[in-house]
CSV table of C-alpha atoms and ligand atoms in Angstrom, one decimal:
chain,number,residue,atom,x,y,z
A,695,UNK,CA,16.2,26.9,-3.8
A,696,UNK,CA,12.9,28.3,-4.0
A,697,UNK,CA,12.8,30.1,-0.5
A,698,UNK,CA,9.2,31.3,-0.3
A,699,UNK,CA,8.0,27.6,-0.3
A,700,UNK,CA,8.2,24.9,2.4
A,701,UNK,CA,10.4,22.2,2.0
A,702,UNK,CA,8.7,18.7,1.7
A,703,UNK,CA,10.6,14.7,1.8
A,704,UNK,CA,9.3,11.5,0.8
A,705,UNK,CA,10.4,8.5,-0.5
A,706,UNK,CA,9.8,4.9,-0.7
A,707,UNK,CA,12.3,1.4,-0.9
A,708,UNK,CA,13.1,0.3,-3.9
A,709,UNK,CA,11.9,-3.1,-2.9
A,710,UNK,CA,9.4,-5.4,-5.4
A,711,UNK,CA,6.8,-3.7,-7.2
A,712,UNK,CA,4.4,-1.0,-5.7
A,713,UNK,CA,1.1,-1.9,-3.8
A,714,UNK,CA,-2.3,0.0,-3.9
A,715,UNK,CA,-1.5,1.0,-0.3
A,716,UNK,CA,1.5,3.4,-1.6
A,717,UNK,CA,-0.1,4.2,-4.0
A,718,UNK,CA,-3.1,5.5,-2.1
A,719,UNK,CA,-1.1,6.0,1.6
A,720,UNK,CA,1.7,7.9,-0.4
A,721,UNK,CA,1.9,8.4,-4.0
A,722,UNK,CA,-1.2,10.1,-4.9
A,723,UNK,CA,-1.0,12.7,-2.4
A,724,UNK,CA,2.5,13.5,-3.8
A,725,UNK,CA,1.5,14.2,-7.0
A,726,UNK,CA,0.4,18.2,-6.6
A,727,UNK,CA,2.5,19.5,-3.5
A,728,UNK,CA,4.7,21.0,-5.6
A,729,UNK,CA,2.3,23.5,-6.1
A,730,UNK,CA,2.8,24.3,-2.6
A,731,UNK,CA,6.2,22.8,-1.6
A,732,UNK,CA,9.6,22.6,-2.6
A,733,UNK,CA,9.4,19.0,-3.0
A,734,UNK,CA,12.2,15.9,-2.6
A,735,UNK,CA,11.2,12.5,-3.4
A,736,UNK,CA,14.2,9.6,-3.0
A,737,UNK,CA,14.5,6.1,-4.8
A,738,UNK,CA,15.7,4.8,-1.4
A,739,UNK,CA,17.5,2.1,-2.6
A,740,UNK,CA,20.2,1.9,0.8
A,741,UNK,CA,17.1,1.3,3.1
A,742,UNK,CA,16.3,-1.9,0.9
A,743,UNK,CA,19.8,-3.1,1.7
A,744,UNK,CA,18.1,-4.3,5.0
A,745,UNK,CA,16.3,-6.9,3.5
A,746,UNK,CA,18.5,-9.6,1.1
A,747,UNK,CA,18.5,-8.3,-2.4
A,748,UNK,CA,18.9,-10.1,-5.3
A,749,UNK,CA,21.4,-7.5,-7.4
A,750,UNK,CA,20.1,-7.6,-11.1
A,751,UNK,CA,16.2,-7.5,-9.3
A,752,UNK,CA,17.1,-4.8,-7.4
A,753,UNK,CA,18.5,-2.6,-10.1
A,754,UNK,CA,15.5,-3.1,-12.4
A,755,UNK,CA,12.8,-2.4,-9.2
A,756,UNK,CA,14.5,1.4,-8.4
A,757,UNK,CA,14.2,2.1,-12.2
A,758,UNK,CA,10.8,0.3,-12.1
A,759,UNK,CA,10.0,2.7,-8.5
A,760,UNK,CA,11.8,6.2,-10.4
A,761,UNK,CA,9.1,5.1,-13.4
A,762,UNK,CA,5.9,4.4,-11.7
A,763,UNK,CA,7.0,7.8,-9.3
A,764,UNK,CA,6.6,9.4,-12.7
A,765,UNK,CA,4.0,7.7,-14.4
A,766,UNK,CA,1.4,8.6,-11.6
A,767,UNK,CA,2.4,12.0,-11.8
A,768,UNK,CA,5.4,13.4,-10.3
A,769,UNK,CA,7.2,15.4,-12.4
A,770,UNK,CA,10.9,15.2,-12.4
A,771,UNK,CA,10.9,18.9,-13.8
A,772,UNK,CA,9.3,19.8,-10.9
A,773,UNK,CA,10.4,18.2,-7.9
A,774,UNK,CA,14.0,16.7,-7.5
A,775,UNK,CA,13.4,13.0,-7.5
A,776,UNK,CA,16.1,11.0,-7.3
A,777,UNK,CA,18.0,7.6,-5.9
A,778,UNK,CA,19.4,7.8,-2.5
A,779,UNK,CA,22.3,6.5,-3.4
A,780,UNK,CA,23.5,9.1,-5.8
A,781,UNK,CA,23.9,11.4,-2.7
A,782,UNK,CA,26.4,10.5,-0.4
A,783,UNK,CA,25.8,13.0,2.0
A,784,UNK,CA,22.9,10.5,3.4
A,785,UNK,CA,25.0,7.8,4.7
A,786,UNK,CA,27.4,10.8,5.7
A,787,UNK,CA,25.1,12.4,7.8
A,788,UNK,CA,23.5,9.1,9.0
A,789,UNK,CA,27.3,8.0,10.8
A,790,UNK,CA,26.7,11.2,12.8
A,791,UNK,CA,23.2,10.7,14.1
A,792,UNK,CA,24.2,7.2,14.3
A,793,UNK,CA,26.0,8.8,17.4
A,794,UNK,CA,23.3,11.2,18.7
A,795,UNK,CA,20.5,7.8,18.8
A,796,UNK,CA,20.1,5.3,22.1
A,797,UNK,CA,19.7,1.7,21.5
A,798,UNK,CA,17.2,1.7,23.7
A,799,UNK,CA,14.6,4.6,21.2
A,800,UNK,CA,15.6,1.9,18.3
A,801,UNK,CA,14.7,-0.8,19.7
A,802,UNK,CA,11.0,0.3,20.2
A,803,UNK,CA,10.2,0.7,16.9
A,804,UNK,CA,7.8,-1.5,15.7
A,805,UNK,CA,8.8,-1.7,12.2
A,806,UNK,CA,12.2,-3.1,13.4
A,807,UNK,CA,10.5,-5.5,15.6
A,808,UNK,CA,7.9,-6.7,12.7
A,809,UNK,CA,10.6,-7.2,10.5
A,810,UNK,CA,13.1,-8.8,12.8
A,811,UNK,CA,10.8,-11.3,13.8
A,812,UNK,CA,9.7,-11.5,9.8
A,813,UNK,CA,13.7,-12.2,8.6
A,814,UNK,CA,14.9,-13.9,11.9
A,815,UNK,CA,18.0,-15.4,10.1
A,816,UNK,CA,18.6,-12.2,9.1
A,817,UNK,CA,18.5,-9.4,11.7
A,818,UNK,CA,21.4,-7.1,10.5
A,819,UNK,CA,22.7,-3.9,12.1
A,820,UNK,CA,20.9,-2.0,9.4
A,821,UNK,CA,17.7,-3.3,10.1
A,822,UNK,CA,18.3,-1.7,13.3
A,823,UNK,CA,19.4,1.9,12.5
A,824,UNK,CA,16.9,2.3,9.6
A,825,UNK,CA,15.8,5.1,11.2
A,826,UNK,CA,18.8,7.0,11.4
A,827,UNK,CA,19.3,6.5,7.7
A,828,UNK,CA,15.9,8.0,7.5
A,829,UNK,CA,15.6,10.7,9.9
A,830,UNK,CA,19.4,11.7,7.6
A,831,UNK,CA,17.2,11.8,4.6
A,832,UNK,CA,14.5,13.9,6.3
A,833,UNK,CA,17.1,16.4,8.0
A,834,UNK,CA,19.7,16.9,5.2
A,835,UNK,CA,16.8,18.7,3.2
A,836,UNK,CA,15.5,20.9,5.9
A,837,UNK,CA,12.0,19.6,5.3
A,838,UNK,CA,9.4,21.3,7.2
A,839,UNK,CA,7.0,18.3,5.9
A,840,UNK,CA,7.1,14.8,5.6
A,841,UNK,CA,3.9,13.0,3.6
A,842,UNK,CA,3.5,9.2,4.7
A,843,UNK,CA,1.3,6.5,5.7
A,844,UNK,CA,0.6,6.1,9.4
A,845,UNK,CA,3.2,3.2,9.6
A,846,UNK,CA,5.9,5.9,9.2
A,847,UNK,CA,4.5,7.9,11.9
A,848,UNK,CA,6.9,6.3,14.5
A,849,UNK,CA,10.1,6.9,12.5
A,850,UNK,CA,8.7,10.7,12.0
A,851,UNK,CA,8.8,10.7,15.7
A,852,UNK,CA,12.1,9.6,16.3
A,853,UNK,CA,13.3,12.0,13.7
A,854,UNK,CA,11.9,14.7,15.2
A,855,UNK,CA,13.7,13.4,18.5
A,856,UNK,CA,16.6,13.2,17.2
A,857,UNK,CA,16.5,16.6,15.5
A,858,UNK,CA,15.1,18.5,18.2
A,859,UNK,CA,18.3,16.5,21.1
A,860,UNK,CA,21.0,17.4,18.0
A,861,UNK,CA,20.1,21.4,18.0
A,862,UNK,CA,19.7,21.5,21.9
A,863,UNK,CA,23.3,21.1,21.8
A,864,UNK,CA,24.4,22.6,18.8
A,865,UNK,CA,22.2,25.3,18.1
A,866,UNK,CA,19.3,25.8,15.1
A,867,UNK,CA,21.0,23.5,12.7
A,868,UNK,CA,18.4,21.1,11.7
A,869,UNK,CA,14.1,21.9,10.7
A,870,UNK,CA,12.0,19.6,13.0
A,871,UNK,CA,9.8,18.0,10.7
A,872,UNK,CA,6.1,17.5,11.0
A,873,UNK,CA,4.2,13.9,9.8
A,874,UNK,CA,2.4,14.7,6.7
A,875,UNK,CA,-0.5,12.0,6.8
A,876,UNK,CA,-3.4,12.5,4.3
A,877,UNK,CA,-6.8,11.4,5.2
A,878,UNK,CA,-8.4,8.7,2.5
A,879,UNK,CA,-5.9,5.9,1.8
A,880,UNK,CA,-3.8,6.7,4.9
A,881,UNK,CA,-4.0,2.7,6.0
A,882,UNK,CA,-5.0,0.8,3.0
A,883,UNK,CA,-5.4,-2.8,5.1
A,884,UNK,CA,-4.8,-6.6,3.4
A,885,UNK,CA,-7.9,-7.6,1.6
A,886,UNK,CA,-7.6,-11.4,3.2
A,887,UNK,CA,-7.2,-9.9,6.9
A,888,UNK,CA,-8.8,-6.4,7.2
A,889,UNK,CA,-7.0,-5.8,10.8
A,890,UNK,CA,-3.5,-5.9,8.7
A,891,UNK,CA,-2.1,-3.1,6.4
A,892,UNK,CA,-1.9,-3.7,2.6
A,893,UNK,CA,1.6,-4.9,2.2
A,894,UNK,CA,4.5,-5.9,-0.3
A,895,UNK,CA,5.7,-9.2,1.3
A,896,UNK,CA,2.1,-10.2,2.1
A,897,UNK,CA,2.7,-14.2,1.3
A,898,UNK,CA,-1.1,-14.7,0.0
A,899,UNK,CA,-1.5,-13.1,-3.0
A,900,UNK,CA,-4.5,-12.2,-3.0
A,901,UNK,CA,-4.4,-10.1,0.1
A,902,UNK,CA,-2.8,-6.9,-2.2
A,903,UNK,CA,-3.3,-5.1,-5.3
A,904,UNK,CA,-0.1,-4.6,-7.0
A,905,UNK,CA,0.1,-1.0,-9.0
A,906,UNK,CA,0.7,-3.3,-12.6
A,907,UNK,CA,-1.7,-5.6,-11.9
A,908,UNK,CA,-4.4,-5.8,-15.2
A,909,UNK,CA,-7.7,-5.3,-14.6
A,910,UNK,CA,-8.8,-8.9,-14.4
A,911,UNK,CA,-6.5,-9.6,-11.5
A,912,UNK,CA,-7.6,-6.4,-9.6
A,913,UNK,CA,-11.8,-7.3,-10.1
A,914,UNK,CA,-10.7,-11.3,-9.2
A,915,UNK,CA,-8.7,-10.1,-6.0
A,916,UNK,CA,-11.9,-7.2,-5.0
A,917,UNK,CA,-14.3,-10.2,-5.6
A,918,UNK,CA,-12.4,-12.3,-3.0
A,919,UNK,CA,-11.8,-10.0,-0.4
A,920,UNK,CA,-12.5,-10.8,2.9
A,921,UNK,CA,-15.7,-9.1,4.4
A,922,UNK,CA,-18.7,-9.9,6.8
A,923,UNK,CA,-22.1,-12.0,7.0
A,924,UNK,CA,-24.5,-9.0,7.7
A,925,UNK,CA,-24.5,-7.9,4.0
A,926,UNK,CA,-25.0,-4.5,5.0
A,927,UNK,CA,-22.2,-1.3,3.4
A,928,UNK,CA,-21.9,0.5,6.3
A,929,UNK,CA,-18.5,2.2,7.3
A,930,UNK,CA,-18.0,0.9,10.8
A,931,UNK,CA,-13.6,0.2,11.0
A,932,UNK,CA,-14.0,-1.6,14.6
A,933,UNK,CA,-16.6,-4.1,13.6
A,934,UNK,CA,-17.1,-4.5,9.7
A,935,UNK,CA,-13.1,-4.0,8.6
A,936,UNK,CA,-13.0,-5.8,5.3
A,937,UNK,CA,-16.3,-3.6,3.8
A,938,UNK,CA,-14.7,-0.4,5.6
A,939,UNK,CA,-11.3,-1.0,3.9
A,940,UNK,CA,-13.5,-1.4,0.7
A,941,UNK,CA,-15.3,1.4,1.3
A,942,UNK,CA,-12.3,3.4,2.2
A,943,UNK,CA,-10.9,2.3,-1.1
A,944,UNK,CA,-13.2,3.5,-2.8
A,945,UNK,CA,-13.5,6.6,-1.3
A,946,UNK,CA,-10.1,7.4,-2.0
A,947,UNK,CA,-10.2,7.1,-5.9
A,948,UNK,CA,-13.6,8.3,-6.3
A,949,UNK,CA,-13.6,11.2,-3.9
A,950,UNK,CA,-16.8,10.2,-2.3
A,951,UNK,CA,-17.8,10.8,1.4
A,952,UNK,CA,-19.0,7.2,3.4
A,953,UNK,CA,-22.2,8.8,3.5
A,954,UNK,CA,-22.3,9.4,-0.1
A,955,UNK,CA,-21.1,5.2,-0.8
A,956,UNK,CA,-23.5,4.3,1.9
A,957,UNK,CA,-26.3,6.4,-0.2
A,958,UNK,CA,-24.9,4.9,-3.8
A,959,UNK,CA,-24.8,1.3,-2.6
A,960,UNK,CA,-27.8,1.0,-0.2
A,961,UNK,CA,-29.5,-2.0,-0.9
A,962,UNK,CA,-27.0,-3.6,-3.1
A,963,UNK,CA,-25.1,-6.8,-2.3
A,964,UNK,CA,-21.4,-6.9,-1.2
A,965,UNK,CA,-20.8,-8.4,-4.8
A,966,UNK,CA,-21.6,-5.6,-6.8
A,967,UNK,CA,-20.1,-3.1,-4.7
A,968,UNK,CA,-16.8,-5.4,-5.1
A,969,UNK,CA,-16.8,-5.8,-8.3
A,970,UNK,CA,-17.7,-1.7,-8.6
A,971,UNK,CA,-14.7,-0.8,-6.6
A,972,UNK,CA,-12.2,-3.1,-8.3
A,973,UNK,CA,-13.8,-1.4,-11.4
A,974,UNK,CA,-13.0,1.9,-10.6
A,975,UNK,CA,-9.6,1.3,-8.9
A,976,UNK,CA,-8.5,-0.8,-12.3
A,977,UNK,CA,-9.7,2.7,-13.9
A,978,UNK,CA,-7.4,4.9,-12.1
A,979,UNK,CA,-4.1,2.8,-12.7
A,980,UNK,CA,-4.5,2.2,-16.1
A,981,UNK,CA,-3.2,5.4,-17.5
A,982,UNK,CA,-0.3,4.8,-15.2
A,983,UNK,CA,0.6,1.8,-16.2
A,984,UNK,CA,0.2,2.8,-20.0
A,985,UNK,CA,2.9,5.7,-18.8
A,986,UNK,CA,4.5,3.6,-16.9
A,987,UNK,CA,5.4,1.3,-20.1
A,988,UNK,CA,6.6,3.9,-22.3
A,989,UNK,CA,9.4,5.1,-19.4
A,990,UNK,CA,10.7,2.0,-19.2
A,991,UNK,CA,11.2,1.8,-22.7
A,992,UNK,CA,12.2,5.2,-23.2
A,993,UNK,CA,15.6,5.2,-21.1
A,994,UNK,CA,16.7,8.4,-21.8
A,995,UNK,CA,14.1,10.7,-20.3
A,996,UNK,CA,14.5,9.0,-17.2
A,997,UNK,CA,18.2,8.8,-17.0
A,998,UNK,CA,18.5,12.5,-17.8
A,999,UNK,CA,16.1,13.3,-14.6
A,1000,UNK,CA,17.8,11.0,-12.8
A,1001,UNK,CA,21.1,13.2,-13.3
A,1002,UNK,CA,19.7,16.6,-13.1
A,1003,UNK,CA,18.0,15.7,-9.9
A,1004,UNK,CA,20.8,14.1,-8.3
A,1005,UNK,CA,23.2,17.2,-8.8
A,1006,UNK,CA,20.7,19.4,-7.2
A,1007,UNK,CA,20.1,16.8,-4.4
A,1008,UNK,CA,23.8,16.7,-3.6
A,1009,UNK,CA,23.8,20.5,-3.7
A,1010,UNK,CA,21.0,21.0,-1.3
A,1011,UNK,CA,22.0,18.0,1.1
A,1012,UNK,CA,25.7,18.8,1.1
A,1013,UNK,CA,25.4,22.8,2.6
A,1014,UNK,CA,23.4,20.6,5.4
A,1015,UNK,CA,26.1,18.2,6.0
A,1016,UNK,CA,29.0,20.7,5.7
A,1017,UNK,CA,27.6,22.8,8.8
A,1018,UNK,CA,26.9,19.8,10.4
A,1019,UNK,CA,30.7,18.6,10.0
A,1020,UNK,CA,31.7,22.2,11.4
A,1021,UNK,CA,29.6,22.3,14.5
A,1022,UNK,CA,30.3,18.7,15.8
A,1023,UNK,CA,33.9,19.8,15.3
A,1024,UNK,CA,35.1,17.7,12.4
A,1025,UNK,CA,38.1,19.6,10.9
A,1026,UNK,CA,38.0,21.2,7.4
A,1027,UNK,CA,40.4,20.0,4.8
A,1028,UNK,CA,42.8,23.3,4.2
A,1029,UNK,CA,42.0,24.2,0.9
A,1030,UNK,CA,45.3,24.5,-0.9
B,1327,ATP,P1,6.3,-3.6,3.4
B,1327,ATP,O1,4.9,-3.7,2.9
B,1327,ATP,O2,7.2,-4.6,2.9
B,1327,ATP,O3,6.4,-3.3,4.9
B,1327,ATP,P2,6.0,-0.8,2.7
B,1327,ATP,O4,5.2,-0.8,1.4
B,1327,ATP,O5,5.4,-0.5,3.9
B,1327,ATP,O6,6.8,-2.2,2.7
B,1327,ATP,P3,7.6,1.4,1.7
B,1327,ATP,O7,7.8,1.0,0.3
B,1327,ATP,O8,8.8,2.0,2.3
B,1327,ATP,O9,7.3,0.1,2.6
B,1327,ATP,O10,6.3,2.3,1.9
B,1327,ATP,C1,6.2,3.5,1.1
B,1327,ATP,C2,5.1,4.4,1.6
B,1327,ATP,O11,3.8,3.7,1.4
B,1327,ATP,C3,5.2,4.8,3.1
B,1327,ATP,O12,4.9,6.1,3.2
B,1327,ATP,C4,4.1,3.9,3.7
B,1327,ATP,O13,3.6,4.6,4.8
B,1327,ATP,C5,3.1,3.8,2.6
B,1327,ATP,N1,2.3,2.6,2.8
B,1327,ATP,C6,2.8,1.3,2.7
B,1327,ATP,N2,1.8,0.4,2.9
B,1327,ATP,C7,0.6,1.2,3.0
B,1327,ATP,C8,-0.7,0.9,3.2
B,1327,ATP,N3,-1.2,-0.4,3.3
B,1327,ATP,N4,-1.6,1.9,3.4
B,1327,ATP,C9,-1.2,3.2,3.3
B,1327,ATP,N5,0.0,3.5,3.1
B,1327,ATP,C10,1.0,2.6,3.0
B,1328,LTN,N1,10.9,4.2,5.8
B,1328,LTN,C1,10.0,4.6,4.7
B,1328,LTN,C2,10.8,4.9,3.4
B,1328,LTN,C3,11.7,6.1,3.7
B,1328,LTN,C4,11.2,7.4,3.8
B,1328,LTN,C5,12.4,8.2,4.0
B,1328,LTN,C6,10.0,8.0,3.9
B,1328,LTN,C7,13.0,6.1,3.8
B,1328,LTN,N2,13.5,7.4,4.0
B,1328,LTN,C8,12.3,9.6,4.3
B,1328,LTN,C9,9.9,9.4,4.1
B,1328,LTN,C10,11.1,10.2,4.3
B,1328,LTN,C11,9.1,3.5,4.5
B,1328,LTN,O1,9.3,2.4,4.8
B,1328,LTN,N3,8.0,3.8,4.0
């Protein structure tokens, strides 16, 4: 590994098709760290496990997730992406933490409680030490950073917990990773109910804007967002949220300040400015979605990235594992 560069983890479930929350919370900002990290981006198809998966689906979605990674712009030649699955040493390393956790830490994290209450029929043990599995990710990679949308930022937290009880007793084995959150897009919220995030398993369809949606269903789901009576686009998150998620939208794929919106839009109706930022967003995901097209038909490239990066993945995550083995006290197998 490149030693002069930080190391940087990411990675998103490999569940249904991507929102313009990822896309904007996560995804975008991935694009040019390599630049300045050494940069790991997972499929993470085990952490989907936790929600009821319908096999064939699932299979298509992580190569539908490994494409649309590189169709916005992550290149596999560049940063090791890769499915979490193809590197044991996750759910290796995630036994072992499993044993340096309390119940008592898992069971204030509010993504567990969300999505207990969400699948009550099914509230598995996994569900419940999806952190683990993720703080495993984060650790077996020594990342020093850790880019995500400020839903993550609890199960940063915990890793960093974790991480930080796990070398008090064993020494420096394990980087403690800091929360990568960027600033536009970092809370992309529904565009029915402004005071809840963007999400996947919204059940109104209107309330998110899926990455392959066409442009007629992006400008038909902007002109129905939810906003306020006062007519006025002004960026005020506490009392207008529905035209300050817009304007934060927009912000994000056009690169303009609030000031600069408030300045372009002053005097104009909440319809145009809807209709403008469905525009522009439908702008900005059509050249992935052209991309994204071609990968899926093109197997090849993908599967051959998909390989490469796993090998180096295992390499990288398995010299983590291997000391980790030797200081808890696990016993080598005698090499013969
Ligand atoms: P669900 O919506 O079902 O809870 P999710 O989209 O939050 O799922 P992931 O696919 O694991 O779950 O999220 C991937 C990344 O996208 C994470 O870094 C997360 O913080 C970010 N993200 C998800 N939704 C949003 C959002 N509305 N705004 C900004 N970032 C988001
Ligand atoms: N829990 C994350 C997905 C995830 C992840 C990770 C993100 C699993 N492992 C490691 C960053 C680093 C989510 O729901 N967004």
């Amino acid at each position: 590994m490149d030693k002069e560069k930080k190391i940087l983890y990411s990675g998103m479930q490999a569940t249904n098709t991507l929102t313009l929350g990822n896309y904007l919370g996560a995804l975008k900002n991935w694009v040019s760290m390599h630049e300045e990290y050494e940069c790991f981006y997972g499929v993470m198809d085990l952490h989907s496990l936790t929600v009821r998966q319908e096999p064939a689906e699932f299979r298509k979605n992580a190569r539908s997730l490994y494409a649309l990674y590189v169709a916005a712009g992550l290149d596999p030649e560049k940063n090791c992406v890769y499915y979490q699955s193809h590197v044991p040493a996750h759910t290796q390393l995630a036994w072992i933490l499993n044993c340096f956790t309390y119940m008592g830490e898992l069971s204030r994290m509010t993504q567990y409680k969300d999505k207990a209450a969400k699948h009550a029929d099914n509230v598995n043990a996994g569900l419940f030490t999806y952190p683990v599995l993720m703080a495993s990710d984060i650790l077996l990679y020594q990342a020093d950073v850790v880019p995500v949308g400020v839903d993550q930022k609890q199960h940063l937290e915990i890793t960093r917990d974790i991480a930080e009880r796990f070398n008090s007793i064993y020494g420096d084995v394990f980087t403690v990773p800091e929360a990568y959150i960027g600033k536009a897009g970092a809370k992309v919220m529904s565009l029915q109910d402004p005071t809840k995030k963007m999400s996947k398993s919204d059940e109104n369809p209107n309330a998110t804007v899926f990455l392959l949606d066409d442009k007629d269903t992006i400008i038909r789901k902007f002109k129905r967002a939810v906003t306020d009576s006062d007519a006025e686009i002004r960026y005020d998150a506490e009392n207008k949220p529905g035209v300050s998620n817009l304007m934060s939208i927009y912000s994000a794929v056009s690169k303009k300040s609030y000031e600069e919106i408030e300045k372009e839009f002053a005097g104009s109706g909440y319809g145009d400015f809807k209709i403008a930022v469905g525009e522009r967003v439908a702008e900005e995901l059509l050249p992935i979605q052209n991309k994204y097209q071609e990968l899926m038909k093109e197997k090849s490239f993908i599967e051959s990235c998909m390989k490469n990066n796993a090998e180096k993945a295992f390499y990288v995550s398995n010299k983590t594992l291997r000391k980790v083995y030797k200081k808890v006290g696990l016993t080598e197998l005698p090499r013969s």
